[in-house]
Structures are given as C-alpha cells and as structure tokens.
C-alpha cells in the first residue's frame, strides 16, 4: 500500500508505520494537489500535524481513505492549539482519529480516547502525553483503519468548539513560561 503522511517528520512514527506492514510511506508538509495524489497513486493519506486544508477534490477522490490524528476529544477544540484550549476552556481532554471532510476537524470519528492528567504538569508535558496517546491509539487500530473495515460515529456540530491560530493572541500573556507554563497557572488566571 502507498501511504502519504502529511505533517512534520516524526521518525519513530514513520518507521513503525512502514515496518509493521511493509508499506511504502511518503511524507510532505507542503500543500498537496489532486494531480500529485493521482500521479503517485496513494491509497491512504494520514494527516498528523498538517497545516494545510486538504481540498474537496482530494477528499472526494480518496473517499473515506484520508484520516487525521487530532490531540483533542472532538468535537471540542477543533483547529489550532487544541491542548491549550482544553485547559483555557476546561473541556474534556483526549485524542481523536477521524476521517477528513471539508470542515476543520469535523469528519466522522473512527476512535477516540479521553485522557486524564495527574499532578501539576506543564503545557509541554501535557502535549507530550497527548502525542504518546494518539500514536498508541493509532497503532492499536492501524490494521483496522488500513483495511477500511471500520465504522464511524458522526460528530455533533451543535456542540464543541473551534479555534484558529489568531484566537490565542489575546491569551499569550497567560503563557508566562511559554509552553513550560504549568496548567495550574492557566486555571488560576482563567478564574
């Protein structure tokens, strides 16, 4: 199978993806086109930290064969900086693997897991925990996802939240130590 991995290079993830099934894995962070997908005859696209919107023509061409790994418990915290927003808005924390549709993190959910944090950790530490959880969940279900033999659950578009990169600007003052700010400080400043 030819897999296109969209997002920043994650060495361990990409190696494990290729080794486990002896698939061909290609990666880019650049915006892709339908012509590129067709020319390379990709069977599946995995989006993980990809910063571009995948066009409708690609979504239609690879119907139900484009998945996204998102570090929030959808439908909460769609879009940018989901970990940050889960603490600012005190929403459920977790990870979700979902199909890509035309919306921002609105596709049908394949699998998700709630994550509970213990102790006073930093945003950076919570991010690392979420990354570990989404990758563990992905490889636990990859055989099923790869085969296309899975069922999905639709998301409620009436609940949840969405955030854009610019939305965080008014909260940057809360990040007293950048991503090393303890989440307890965010909670204190939020109240």
PDB file of C-alpha atoms in Angstrom:
ATOM      1  CA  UNK A   1       0.000   0.000   0.000  1.00  0.00           C
ATOM      2  CA  UNK A   2       1.191   3.535  -0.765  1.00  0.00           C
ATOM      3  CA  UNK A   3       0.651   5.882   2.154  1.00  0.00           C
ATOM      4  CA  UNK A   4       1.056   9.650   2.102  1.00  0.00           C
ATOM      5  CA  UNK A   5       1.914  11.031   5.527  1.00  0.00           C
ATOM      6  CA  UNK A   6       1.112  14.742   5.817  1.00  0.00           C
ATOM      7  CA  UNK A   7       2.825  16.657   8.597  1.00  0.00           C
ATOM      8  CA  UNK A   8       6.151  17.243  10.290  1.00  0.00           C
ATOM      9  CA  UNK A   9       8.647  14.402  10.284  1.00  0.00           C
ATOM     10  CA  UNK A  10       8.089  12.025  13.174  1.00  0.00           C
ATOM     11  CA  UNK A  11      10.864   9.491  12.784  1.00  0.00           C
ATOM     12  CA  UNK A  12       9.599   6.762  15.123  1.00  0.00           C
ATOM     13  CA  UNK A  13       6.035   7.053  13.858  1.00  0.00           C
ATOM     14  CA  UNK A  14       7.031   6.851  10.176  1.00  0.00           C
ATOM     15  CA  UNK A  15       9.418   3.939  10.745  1.00  0.00           C
ATOM     16  CA  UNK A  16       6.818   1.983  12.702  1.00  0.00           C
ATOM     17  CA  UNK A  17       4.196   2.703  10.051  1.00  0.00           C
ATOM     18  CA  UNK A  18       6.437   1.333   7.315  1.00  0.00           C
ATOM     19  CA  UNK A  19       7.911  -1.621   9.207  1.00  0.00           C
ATOM     20  CA  UNK A  20       4.662  -3.018  10.553  1.00  0.00           C
ATOM     21  CA  UNK A  21       3.045  -3.606   7.170  1.00  0.00           C
ATOM     22  CA  UNK A  22       5.911  -3.239   4.721  1.00  0.00           C
ATOM     23  CA  UNK A  23       4.056  -0.356   3.084  1.00  0.00           C
ATOM     24  CA  UNK A  24       5.587   2.461   1.077  1.00  0.00           C
ATOM     25  CA  UNK A  25       5.367   5.662   3.124  1.00  0.00           C
ATOM     26  CA  UNK A  26       5.887   9.118   1.610  1.00  0.00           C
ATOM     27  CA  UNK A  27       5.836  12.329   3.617  1.00  0.00           C
ATOM     28  CA  UNK A  28       5.399  16.022   2.976  1.00  0.00           C
ATOM     29  CA  UNK A  29       4.467  19.171   4.853  1.00  0.00           C
ATOM     30  CA  UNK A  30       3.768  21.021   1.596  1.00  0.00           C
ATOM     31  CA  UNK A  31       0.277  21.686   0.257  1.00  0.00           C
ATOM     32  CA  UNK A  32      -0.744  18.808  -1.983  1.00  0.00           C
ATOM     33  CA  UNK A  33      -2.864  18.713  -5.155  1.00  0.00           C
ATOM     34  CA  UNK A  34      -5.145  16.100  -6.656  1.00  0.00           C
ATOM     35  CA  UNK A  35      -2.680  15.712  -9.526  1.00  0.00           C
ATOM     36  CA  UNK A  36       0.091  14.845  -7.045  1.00  0.00           C
ATOM     37  CA  UNK A  37      -2.124  12.262  -5.311  1.00  0.00           C
ATOM     38  CA  UNK A  38      -3.175  10.674  -8.622  1.00  0.00           C
ATOM     39  CA  UNK A  39       0.329  10.704 -10.091  1.00  0.00           C
ATOM     40  CA  UNK A  40       1.741   8.892  -7.062  1.00  0.00           C
ATOM     41  CA  UNK A  41      -1.260   6.544  -6.745  1.00  0.00           C
ATOM     42  CA  UNK A  42      -1.604   6.916  -2.991  1.00  0.00           C
ATOM     43  CA  UNK A  43      -4.038   4.533  -1.340  1.00  0.00           C
ATOM     44  CA  UNK A  44      -4.337   6.298   2.018  1.00  0.00           C
ATOM     45  CA  UNK A  45      -3.480   9.707   3.427  1.00  0.00           C
ATOM     46  CA  UNK A  46      -2.633  10.186   7.097  1.00  0.00           C
ATOM     47  CA  UNK A  47      -2.717  13.786   8.320  1.00  0.00           C
ATOM     48  CA  UNK A  48      -0.929  14.421  11.616  1.00  0.00           C
ATOM     49  CA  UNK A  49       0.005  17.993  12.447  1.00  0.00           C
ATOM     50  CA  UNK A  50      -0.525  19.068   8.816  1.00  0.00           C
ATOM     51  CA  UNK A  51      -1.029  22.833   8.480  1.00  0.00           C
ATOM     52  CA  UNK A  52      -2.949  22.942   5.189  1.00  0.00           C
ATOM     53  CA  UNK A  53      -6.575  22.309   4.282  1.00  0.00           C
ATOM     54  CA  UNK A  54      -6.994  19.218   2.108  1.00  0.00           C
ATOM     55  CA  UNK A  55      -9.074  20.183  -0.927  1.00  0.00           C
ATOM     56  CA  UNK A  56     -12.538  18.829  -1.679  1.00  0.00           C
ATOM     57  CA  UNK A  57     -11.363  17.157  -4.889  1.00  0.00           C
ATOM     58  CA  UNK A  58      -8.765  15.096  -2.982  1.00  0.00           C
ATOM     59  CA  UNK A  59     -11.328  14.216  -0.280  1.00  0.00           C
ATOM     60  CA  UNK A  60     -13.774  13.030  -2.959  1.00  0.00           C
ATOM     61  CA  UNK A  61     -11.071  11.110  -4.845  1.00  0.00           C
ATOM     62  CA  UNK A  62      -9.896   9.186  -1.759  1.00  0.00           C
ATOM     63  CA  UNK A  63     -13.356   8.857  -0.211  1.00  0.00           C
ATOM     64  CA  UNK A  64     -13.004   7.634   3.415  1.00  0.00           C
ATOM     65  CA  UNK A  65      -9.281   6.977   2.914  1.00  0.00           C
ATOM     66  CA  UNK A  66      -7.968  10.212   4.480  1.00  0.00           C
ATOM     67  CA  UNK A  67      -7.620  10.194   8.248  1.00  0.00           C
ATOM     68  CA  UNK A  68      -6.484  12.801  10.723  1.00  0.00           C
ATOM     69  CA  UNK A  69      -4.868  12.363  14.116  1.00  0.00           C
ATOM     70  CA  UNK A  70      -6.017  15.185  16.397  1.00  0.00           C
ATOM     71  CA  UNK A  71      -4.967  15.779  20.000  1.00  0.00           C
ATOM     72  CA  UNK A  72      -8.342  16.763  21.364  1.00  0.00           C
ATOM     73  CA  UNK A  73     -11.510  14.966  22.329  1.00  0.00           C
ATOM     74  CA  UNK A  74     -13.672  16.053  19.412  1.00  0.00           C
ATOM     75  CA  UNK A  75     -15.983  17.886  18.957  1.00  0.00           C
ATOM     76  CA  UNK A  76     -14.162  20.080  21.483  1.00  0.00           C
ATOM     77  CA  UNK A  77     -11.127  22.099  20.434  1.00  0.00           C
ATOM     78  CA  UNK A  78     -11.183  21.643  16.685  1.00  0.00           C
ATOM     79  CA  UNK A  79      -8.462  23.528  14.833  1.00  0.00           C
ATOM     80  CA  UNK A  80      -5.286  25.067  16.245  1.00  0.00           C
ATOM     81  CA  UNK A  81      -3.714  24.539  19.685  1.00  0.00           C
ATOM     82  CA  UNK A  82      -6.282  22.032  20.978  1.00  0.00           C
ATOM     83  CA  UNK A  83      -4.265  21.174  24.085  1.00  0.00           C
ATOM     84  CA  UNK A  84      -4.021  24.839  25.114  1.00  0.00           C
ATOM     85  CA  UNK A  85      -7.749  25.389  24.636  1.00  0.00           C
ATOM     86  CA  UNK A  86      -8.706  22.295  26.619  1.00  0.00           C
ATOM     87  CA  UNK A  87      -7.168  23.934  29.696  1.00  0.00           C
ATOM     88  CA  UNK A  88      -8.310  27.500  28.979  1.00  0.00           C
ATOM     89  CA  UNK A  89     -11.917  26.396  28.435  1.00  0.00           C
ATOM     90  CA  UNK A  90     -11.778  23.443  30.850  1.00  0.00           C
ATOM     91  CA  UNK A  91     -13.101  20.935  28.321  1.00  0.00           C
ATOM     92  CA  UNK A  92     -12.620  17.189  28.048  1.00  0.00           C
ATOM     93  CA  UNK A  93      -9.025  16.295  27.232  1.00  0.00           C
ATOM     94  CA  UNK A  94      -8.211  13.475  24.868  1.00  0.00           C
ATOM     95  CA  UNK A  95      -7.284  12.326  21.396  1.00  0.00           C
ATOM     96  CA  UNK A  96      -9.308  11.515  18.290  1.00  0.00           C
ATOM     97  CA  UNK A  97      -8.705   9.730  14.989  1.00  0.00           C
ATOM     98  CA  UNK A  98     -11.246  10.821  12.408  1.00  0.00           C
ATOM     99  CA  UNK A  99     -11.982  10.891   8.697  1.00  0.00           C
ATOM    100  CA  UNK A 100     -11.176  14.113   6.890  1.00  0.00           C
ATOM    101  CA  UNK A 101     -14.089  16.007   5.392  1.00  0.00           C
ATOM    102  CA  UNK A 102     -14.397  19.582   4.124  1.00  0.00           C
ATOM    103  CA  UNK A 103     -14.654  21.082   7.613  1.00  0.00           C
ATOM    104  CA  UNK A 104     -11.910  21.686  10.158  1.00  0.00           C
ATOM    105  CA  UNK A 105     -11.718  18.535  12.290  1.00  0.00           C
ATOM    106  CA  UNK A 106     -15.409  17.798  11.661  1.00  0.00           C
ATOM    107  CA  UNK A 107     -15.144  14.385   9.971  1.00  0.00           C
ATOM    108  CA  UNK A 108     -16.687  11.224  11.343  1.00  0.00           C
ATOM    109  CA  UNK A 109     -14.843   9.780  14.321  1.00  0.00           C
ATOM    110  CA  UNK A 110     -13.123   6.416  13.947  1.00  0.00           C
ATOM    111  CA  UNK A 111     -11.860   6.149  17.521  1.00  0.00           C
ATOM    112  CA  UNK A 112     -11.176   8.491  20.410  1.00  0.00           C
ATOM    113  CA  UNK A 113      -9.905   8.290  23.951  1.00  0.00           C
ATOM    114  CA  UNK A 114     -10.320  10.577  26.927  1.00  0.00           C
ATOM    115  CA  UNK A 115      -7.042  11.426  28.688  1.00  0.00           C
ATOM    116  CA  UNK A 116      -6.766  12.441  32.332  1.00  0.00           C
ATOM    117  CA  UNK A 117      -3.778  14.420  33.568  1.00  0.00           C
ATOM    118  CA  UNK A 118      -2.401  13.947  37.056  1.00  0.00           C
ATOM    119  CA  UNK A 119      -0.454  16.499  39.071  1.00  0.00           C
ATOM    120  CA  UNK A 120       0.636  19.944  38.085  1.00  0.00           C
ATOM    121  CA  UNK A 121       2.138  19.465  34.665  1.00  0.00           C
ATOM    122  CA  UNK A 122       3.139  21.985  32.021  1.00  0.00           C
ATOM    123  CA  UNK A 123       1.515  22.517  28.647  1.00  0.00           C
ATOM    124  CA  UNK A 124       4.607  20.931  27.051  1.00  0.00           C
ATOM    125  CA  UNK A 125       4.296  17.836  29.268  1.00  0.00           C
ATOM    126  CA  UNK A 126       0.566  17.513  28.571  1.00  0.00           C
ATOM    127  CA  UNK A 127       1.251  17.855  24.830  1.00  0.00           C
ATOM    128  CA  UNK A 128       3.813  15.026  25.016  1.00  0.00           C
ATOM    129  CA  UNK A 129       1.304  12.823  26.851  1.00  0.00           C
ATOM    130  CA  UNK A 130      -1.331  13.503  24.172  1.00  0.00           C
ATOM    131  CA  UNK A 131       1.158  12.755  21.375  1.00  0.00           C
ATOM    132  CA  UNK A 132       2.064   9.442  23.031  1.00  0.00           C
ATOM    133  CA  UNK A 133      -1.639   8.591  23.464  1.00  0.00           C
ATOM    134  CA  UNK A 134      -2.643   9.399  19.861  1.00  0.00           C
ATOM    135  CA  UNK A 135       0.248   7.367  18.464  1.00  0.00           C
ATOM    136  CA  UNK A 136      -0.502   4.429  20.742  1.00  0.00           C
ATOM    137  CA  UNK A 137      -4.185   4.570  19.750  1.00  0.00           C
ATOM    138  CA  UNK A 138      -3.291   4.834  16.066  1.00  0.00           C
ATOM    139  CA  UNK A 139      -1.063   1.760  16.039  1.00  0.00           C
ATOM    140  CA  UNK A 140      -3.567  -0.180  18.123  1.00  0.00           C
ATOM    141  CA  UNK A 141      -6.196   0.415  15.405  1.00  0.00           C
ATOM    142  CA  UNK A 142      -3.991   0.777  12.311  1.00  0.00           C
ATOM    143  CA  UNK A 143      -4.712  -2.711  10.940  1.00  0.00           C
ATOM    144  CA  UNK A 144      -8.443  -1.983  11.072  1.00  0.00           C
ATOM    145  CA  UNK A 145      -8.032   1.525   9.658  1.00  0.00           C
ATOM    146  CA  UNK A 146      -5.671   0.268   6.940  1.00  0.00           C
ATOM    147  CA  UNK A 147      -8.191  -2.372   5.818  1.00  0.00           C
ATOM    148  CA  UNK A 148     -11.028   0.180   5.713  1.00  0.00           C
ATOM    149  CA  UNK A 149     -13.107  -2.209   7.830  1.00  0.00           C
ATOM    150  CA  UNK A 150     -14.249   0.231  10.493  1.00  0.00           C
ATOM    151  CA  UNK A 151     -17.388   2.034  11.489  1.00  0.00           C
ATOM    152  CA  UNK A 152     -17.535   5.709  12.339  1.00  0.00           C
ATOM    153  CA  UNK A 153     -19.541   7.968  14.578  1.00  0.00           C
ATOM    154  CA  UNK A 154     -20.673  11.372  13.357  1.00  0.00           C
ATOM    155  CA  UNK A 155     -19.746  14.451  15.364  1.00  0.00           C
ATOM    156  CA  UNK A 156     -22.235  16.873  16.753  1.00  0.00           C
ATOM    157  CA  UNK A 157     -21.728  20.196  15.001  1.00  0.00           C
ATOM    158  CA  UNK A 158     -24.004  21.904  17.515  1.00  0.00           C
ATOM    159  CA  UNK A 159     -21.610  21.384  20.407  1.00  0.00           C
ATOM    160  CA  UNK A 160     -17.879  21.585  20.771  1.00  0.00           C
ATOM    161  CA  UNK A 161     -15.570  24.394  19.766  1.00  0.00           C
ATOM    162  CA  UNK A 162     -13.171  25.527  17.067  1.00  0.00           C
ATOM    163  CA  UNK A 163     -10.116  27.739  17.388  1.00  0.00           C
ATOM    164  CA  UNK A 164      -7.808  29.422  14.932  1.00  0.00           C
ATOM    165  CA  UNK A 165      -4.167  30.343  15.472  1.00  0.00           C
ATOM    166  CA  UNK A 166      -5.078  34.047  15.845  1.00  0.00           C
ATOM    167  CA  UNK A 167      -7.546  33.248  18.665  1.00  0.00           C
ATOM    168  CA  UNK A 168      -4.675  32.529  21.028  1.00  0.00           C
ATOM    169  CA  UNK A 169      -3.197  36.052  20.694  1.00  0.00           C
ATOM    170  CA  UNK A 170      -5.321  37.533  23.487  1.00  0.00           C
ATOM    171  CA  UNK A 171      -4.196  34.728  25.839  1.00  0.00           C
ATOM    172  CA  UNK A 172      -0.456  34.837  25.131  1.00  0.00           C
ATOM    173  CA  UNK A 173       0.074  36.803  28.357  1.00  0.00           C
ATOM    174  CA  UNK A 174      -1.038  33.710  30.283  1.00  0.00           C
ATOM    175  CA  UNK A 175       1.901  31.765  28.902  1.00  0.00           C
ATOM    176  CA  UNK A 176       4.320  33.157  31.493  1.00  0.00           C
ATOM    177  CA  UNK A 177       6.865  30.431  30.703  1.00  0.00           C
ATOM    178  CA  UNK A 178       5.799  29.708  27.141  1.00  0.00           C
ATOM    179  CA  UNK A 179       4.813  26.068  26.691  1.00  0.00           C
ATOM    180  CA  UNK A 180       6.537  25.307  30.016  1.00  0.00           C
ATOM    181  CA  UNK A 181       3.778  27.184  31.866  1.00  0.00           C
ATOM    182  CA  UNK A 182       2.110  24.925  34.454  1.00  0.00           C
ATOM    183  CA  UNK A 183      -1.527  24.252  33.624  1.00  0.00           C
ATOM    184  CA  UNK A 184      -2.438  25.233  37.199  1.00  0.00           C
ATOM    185  CA  UNK A 185      -1.318  28.800  36.363  1.00  0.00           C
ATOM    186  CA  UNK A 186      -3.634  28.870  33.363  1.00  0.00           C
ATOM    187  CA  UNK A 187      -6.502  27.708  35.549  1.00  0.00           C
ATOM    188  CA  UNK A 188      -5.712  30.381  38.189  1.00  0.00           C
ATOM    189  CA  UNK A 189      -5.505  33.160  35.616  1.00  0.00           C
ATOM    190  CA  UNK A 190      -8.638  31.946  33.871  1.00  0.00           C
ATOM    191  CA  UNK A 191     -10.731  32.314  37.031  1.00  0.00           C
TER     192      UNK A 191
END
